[in-house]
Amino acid sequence: MTPEAGDDSRNPRIAIVGAGPAGLMAAELLASAGCAVTLYDRMPSPARKFLIAGRGGLNLTHSEPRAPFLARYGTAADWLAPFIDAFPPARLRAWAEGLGEPIFVGSSGRVFPRSFKASPLLRAWLARLDGLGVVLKSRHRWLGWNREGALRLAGPEGEMEVAADAVLLALGGASWPRLGSDGGWADLLGEQGVAIAPLRPANSGVRIDWSAPFRARFAGAPLKRIALSVGEARVRGEAMIDGAGLEGGAVYALSATLREAIAVHGTAILHIDLRPDVAADALAARLAASRKGESTSNRLRKAAGLAPAAAGLLREAGPLPADPAVLAHLIKALPLAATGMAGLERAISTAGGVTRAMIDDQLMLKARPGVFVAGEMLDWEAPTGGYLLQASFATGHAAACGILARLGLGRPEPWSGRWEAGEAAGVAGEWSRDDG
Ligand SMILES: Cc1cc2nc3c(=O)[nH]c(=O)nc-3n(C[C@H](O)[C@H](O)[C@H](O)COP(=O)(O)OP(=O)(O)OC[C@H]3O[C@@H](n4cnc5c(N)ncnc54)[C@H](O)[C@@H]3O)c2cc1C
């Protein structure tokens, strides 16, 4: 990006710290409105988490109707609603298409760029920002404020101080810290009297104490077409056995429930239905009908249709019941004791963050007028399915609107199009990736 444009002294100077989806979206809007925008990021290149999110298929948003969509944000739904209403899924879709990335709605309702990747979108986006004169300063880590209220940043040439007409902090959560967002901002804001809900793993795996032989044999094995339940909550999908427990989309979808149950009781019981598409009595009849003298492994494979990892999981729970009805019941509701959540370093996203009481309805910090916050560093969480990026983009957009209003630069045109990202494009087959 051009090194000089952000220094244009005729225009309001905006410093954005954090070049992820939230910070970049704000930069686009502010630079389009004539602000001189400088983006700082501690990493050598921008949007590393966004790029990783695109590694297995970039799930930008979801096409479901407004009410169920917003309900995915749980207790934060009413807080985020005005931001998402101003920058809804259809607008995000139109934005991506405007960058030359056709959009595809999977049969699951999830919305992806047709390339499935983040890199073409990011390349086009950075070129657009460059054209708007946005200056990117990588390898600059935010350290807090000096006494005069200027930002302190540690860059390749040492510590520097940056004064700006408005500041946006878009520093992300604390998951996958090697991609840049490490949650280090929580202490810096805490020192300013900003209340932060503790940063905890969201959309993360669970810990299960496997026996050593089970771990050695099945770590890395997928469990396909299963259903998981915790209490009343039940999810169909896939999971992956790993050395420390279970990972994968179905586990992530239950991770908020699991995390709260483990926080209260120390453990939580996760039930796996290894054959959700077959009723217990039908399964019992098939098991009962299997040939006399047939080995248990063969019975589980042929009569119950279990893959070796699923059969191994059954054996891990203890001796197998001989009675077909009892065995069928176990296959339909195998209890596993979850002893903890996988750490933040492996979680897809972060729960907790800057609490809503700390900011006004324009996303400005009450304790530091002129400083706005956006993205995953705010105190909301959501399941995978595109909801994380949607809220990050929308709050980045909202914070930029707040900055423009504060500087007396007006508001961008409201979105007049539809809300939902669009009808399913009739693409055959389910896009099964489930971790974002
Ligand atoms: C493996 C994986 C897959 C995912 N897949 C999807 C998906 O398909 N769909 C979806 O909706 N979501 C997905 N997500 C989540 C999504 O990527 C995040 O929610 C989103 O990137 C958050 O955007 P953000 O701008 O708030 O923060 P981030 O993208 O985390 O960006 C924050 C930026 O701030 C910088 N920063 C942090 N601290 C400092 C500091 N002190 N000084 C300077 N810079 C700093 C960081 O380097 C980083 O560049 C995925 C996440 C992971 C880990």
XYZ file of N, CA and C and ligand atoms in Angstrom, residues 16-24 40-61 110-112 137 139-144 152-154 170-185 188 203 345-350 374-378 380 383-393 395 433 435-436, ligand 1:
320
model
N -6.138 2.713 12.766
C -6.832 1.441 13.036
C -5.769 0.440 13.450
N -5.950 -0.192 14.600
C -4.996 -1.224 15.007
C -5.686 -2.572 14.873
N -5.091 -3.429 14.043
C -5.667 -4.749 13.786
C -6.171 -4.816 12.350
N -5.434 -5.536 11.512
C -5.799 -5.633 10.087
C -6.448 -6.972 9.794
N -7.472 -7.307 10.553
C -8.312 -8.472 10.265
C -9.567 -7.983 9.550
N -10.566 -8.851 9.377
C -11.786 -8.454 8.669
C -12.437 -7.190 9.237
N -12.492 -7.048 10.563
C -13.161 -5.874 11.152
C -12.390 -4.598 10.834
N -11.062 -4.627 11.047
C -10.250 -3.434 10.813
C -10.208 -3.059 9.335
N -10.100 -4.050 8.475
C -10.032 -3.769 7.032
C -11.362 -3.216 6.521
N -2.426 -0.463 11.481
C -1.251 -1.070 12.120
C -1.579 -2.522 12.469
N -0.624 -3.389 12.277
C -0.816 -4.779 12.698
C 0.525 -5.335 13.168
N 0.463 -6.154 14.199
C 1.718 -6.681 14.756
C 2.366 -7.747 13.875
N 1.601 -8.318 12.954
C 2.133 -9.405 12.125
C 2.817 -8.852 10.870
N 3.634 -9.667 10.208
C 4.306 -9.194 8.988
C 3.353 -8.981 7.812
N 2.163 -9.571 7.863
C 1.195 -9.372 6.778
C -0.208 -9.380 7.394
N -1.183 -8.762 6.688
C -2.515 -8.604 7.288
C -3.376 -9.862 7.210
N -4.401 -9.881 8.043
C -5.533 -10.823 7.943
C -5.125 -12.291 7.904
N -4.205 -12.660 8.778
C -3.736 -14.058 8.739
C -4.818 -15.043 9.154
N -5.656 -14.638 10.122
C -6.716 -15.572 10.536
C -7.757 -15.731 9.431
N -8.044 -14.638 8.738
C -8.974 -14.683 7.608
C -8.442 -15.651 6.541
N -7.147 -15.610 6.312
C -6.558 -16.522 5.325
C -6.668 -17.968 5.779
N -6.421 -18.212 7.063
C -6.549 -19.585 7.580
C -8.003 -20.035 7.521
N -8.903 -19.086 7.801
C -10.330 -19.435 7.736
C -10.677 -19.933 6.334
N -9.940 -19.465 5.337
C -10.226 -19.886 3.965
C -9.521 -21.151 3.549
N -8.730 -21.719 4.444
C -7.932 -22.869 4.028
C -8.800 -24.075 3.650
N -9.846 -24.309 4.435
C -10.705 -25.462 4.116
C -12.036 -25.029 3.519
N -12.186 -23.765 3.144
C -13.462 -23.281 2.601
C -13.931 -22.088 3.405
N -13.862 -20.888 2.812
C -14.185 -19.662 3.555
C -15.693 -19.493 3.650
N -16.228 -19.721 4.837
C -17.670 -19.600 5.055
C -17.952 -18.165 5.490
N -18.306 -17.319 4.517
C -18.419 -15.876 4.766
C -19.602 -15.508 5.650
N -20.743 -16.121 5.391
C -21.935 -15.806 6.167
C -22.935 -16.942 5.946
N -25.004 -22.317 4.020
C -23.779 -21.540 4.261
C -23.335 -20.853 2.968
N -22.711 -19.714 3.134
C -22.340 -18.892 1.976
C -20.819 -18.858 1.821
N -20.357 -19.182 0.637
C -18.918 -19.263 0.354
C -18.573 -18.488 -0.903
N 0.834 -0.483 8.026
C 2.120 -0.617 8.703
C 2.116 -1.931 9.475
N 4.049 -5.273 11.342
C 5.064 -5.388 12.415
C 4.997 -4.210 13.386
N 3.815 -3.708 13.651
C 3.625 -2.651 14.643
C 2.667 -3.176 15.706
N 3.202 -3.322 16.895
C 2.385 -3.861 17.984
C 1.915 -2.730 18.891
N 0.612 -2.720 19.142
C 0.047 -1.683 20.013
C 0.408 -1.973 21.464
N 0.874 -0.919 22.175
C 1.314 -1.094 23.567
C 0.444 -0.341 24.564
N -0.498 0.454 24.080
C -1.332 1.249 24.988
C -1.259 2.718 24.592
N 0.733 4.185 21.665
C 2.140 3.724 21.691
C 2.218 2.426 20.893
N 3.164 2.398 19.966
C 3.322 1.210 19.124
C 4.787 0.831 19.062
N 5.069 -0.465 19.093
C 6.446 -0.940 18.915
C 6.589 -1.418 17.485
N -9.267 -3.117 16.570
C -9.937 -4.305 15.995
C -8.953 -5.454 16.129
N -8.690 -5.836 17.385
C -7.546 -6.694 17.706
C -7.880 -8.177 17.776
N -9.129 -8.532 17.481
C -9.493 -9.946 17.431
C -9.641 -10.565 18.815
N -9.897 -11.871 18.835
C -10.026 -12.599 20.095
C -8.669 -13.111 20.541
N -8.649 -14.313 21.092
C -7.373 -14.836 21.599
C -7.114 -16.258 21.111
N -7.920 -16.725 20.157
C -7.678 -18.085 19.670
C -6.627 -18.060 18.558
N -5.975 -19.168 18.362
C -4.901 -19.273 17.356
C -3.951 -18.072 17.459
N -3.333 -17.848 18.637
C -2.544 -16.621 18.839
C -1.382 -16.473 17.860
N -0.915 -17.587 17.292
C 0.222 -17.438 16.375
C -0.173 -16.707 15.098
N -1.482 -16.514 14.883
C -1.919 -15.750 13.709
C -1.999 -14.253 14.005
N -1.704 -13.851 15.234
C -1.655 -12.410 15.546
C -2.527 -11.991 16.700
N -3.781 -12.446 16.747
C -4.664 -11.997 17.830
C -4.423 -12.877 19.051
N -3.767 -12.294 20.037
C -3.367 -13.072 21.218
C -4.075 -12.612 22.489
N -5.007 -11.664 22.368
C -5.738 -11.205 23.552
C -4.910 -10.342 24.491
N -3.696 -9.951 24.055
C -2.836 -9.118 24.907
C -3.474 -7.773 25.231
N -4.450 -7.374 24.407
C -5.127 -6.092 24.614
C -5.972 -6.079 25.891
N -4.274 -4.290 28.616
C -4.106 -2.862 28.306
C -5.418 -2.101 28.511
N -16.252 -22.584 20.080
C -16.107 -23.474 18.924
C -14.824 -24.281 19.055
N -5.650 -21.886 22.212
C -4.719 -21.916 21.071
C -5.249 -22.748 19.908
N -6.240 -23.634 20.197
C -6.791 -24.466 19.123
C -8.250 -24.144 18.824
N -8.839 -23.219 19.600
C -10.267 -22.923 19.395
C -10.455 -22.104 18.125
N -11.605 -22.266 17.485
C -11.896 -21.471 16.285
C -12.120 -20.007 16.660
N -12.742 -19.777 17.803
C -13.048 -18.388 18.159
C -13.000 -18.215 19.678
N -13.333 -17.000 20.106
C -13.180 -16.633 21.514
C -14.509 -16.135 22.065
N -14.147 -3.052 17.611
C -14.976 -3.852 16.706
C -14.419 -5.258 16.567
N -15.264 -6.155 16.092
C -14.829 -7.510 15.749
C -14.922 -8.473 16.915
N -14.091 -9.492 16.846
C -14.181 -10.589 17.805
C -13.727 -10.176 19.197
N -13.110 -9.001 19.345
C -12.699 -8.586 20.692
C -13.877 -8.101 21.539
N -15.046 -7.950 20.924
C -16.243 -7.612 21.676
C -16.812 -8.882 22.324
N -19.117 -11.236 22.435
C -20.185 -12.046 21.841
C -19.559 -13.347 21.388
N -21.896 -19.771 16.890
C -21.392 -21.039 16.352
C -20.716 -20.822 15.003
N -20.116 -21.869 14.464
C -19.583 -21.814 13.110
C -20.770 -21.759 12.128
N -20.490 -21.361 10.902
C -21.566 -21.252 9.915
C -21.531 -19.908 9.204
N -20.477 -19.117 9.460
C -20.351 -17.807 8.817
C -20.728 -16.662 9.746
N -21.231 -16.998 10.948
C -21.710 -15.967 11.874
C -20.555 -15.143 12.462
N -19.377 -15.776 12.561
C -18.224 -15.079 13.160
C -17.748 -13.970 12.231
N -17.564 -14.308 10.973
C -17.117 -13.281 10.020
C -18.202 -12.227 9.822
N -19.466 -12.649 9.750
C -20.539 -11.672 9.540
C -20.513 -10.607 10.639
N -20.401 -11.038 11.899
C -20.416 -10.054 12.997
C -19.133 -9.228 13.002
N -18.008 -9.836 12.588
C -16.754 -9.072 12.557
C -16.839 -7.980 11.485
N -17.316 -8.343 10.291
C -17.470 -7.345 9.225
C -18.468 -6.259 9.646
N -19.535 -5.257 12.622
C -19.133 -4.333 13.686
C -17.997 -3.422 13.202
N -17.825 -28.989 5.160
C -16.873 -28.419 6.103
C -17.643 -27.718 7.217
N -16.053 -26.174 10.253
C -15.279 -25.551 11.325
C -15.112 -24.053 11.174
N -16.025 -23.391 10.565
C -15.865 -21.953 10.509
C -17.175 -21.252 10.246
C -9.102 -22.127 11.717
C -10.168 -21.067 11.688
C -11.167 -21.126 10.725
C -12.170 -20.147 10.703
N -13.116 -20.219 9.731
C -14.125 -19.301 9.714
C -15.129 -19.345 8.707
O -15.061 -20.130 7.743
N -16.188 -18.468 8.828
C -16.271 -17.560 9.844
O -17.266 -16.822 9.925
N -15.282 -17.441 10.750
C -14.219 -18.292 10.714
N -13.232 -18.177 11.651
C -13.280 -17.046 12.604
C -12.870 -15.709 11.947
O -11.666 -15.887 11.213
C -12.691 -14.617 13.019
O -13.891 -14.517 13.755
C -12.359 -13.264 12.393
O -11.109 -13.307 11.716
C -12.286 -12.162 13.467
O -12.003 -10.955 12.820
P -11.354 -9.726 13.625
O -11.042 -8.692 12.587
O -12.214 -9.358 14.758
O -10.011 -10.302 14.270
P -8.734 -11.017 13.616
O -9.040 -11.599 12.306
O -8.226 -11.917 14.689
O -7.720 -9.824 13.376
C -7.141 -9.104 14.465
C -5.828 -8.504 14.015
O -5.299 -7.739 15.113
C -3.903 -7.915 15.160
N -3.448 -7.622 16.534
C -3.806 -8.242 17.681
N -3.198 -7.676 18.731
C -2.447 -6.655 18.244
C -1.598 -5.679 18.832
N -1.393 -5.602 20.157
N -0.994 -4.775 18.025
C -1.181 -4.802 16.671
N -1.974 -5.716 16.060
C -2.604 -6.618 16.841
C -3.684 -9.349 14.752
O -2.388 -9.570 14.250
C -4.772 -9.555 13.688
O -4.276 -9.331 12.375
C -12.188 -19.106 11.669
C -11.172 -19.040 12.618
C -10.162 -19.999 12.634
C -9.071 -19.898 13.674
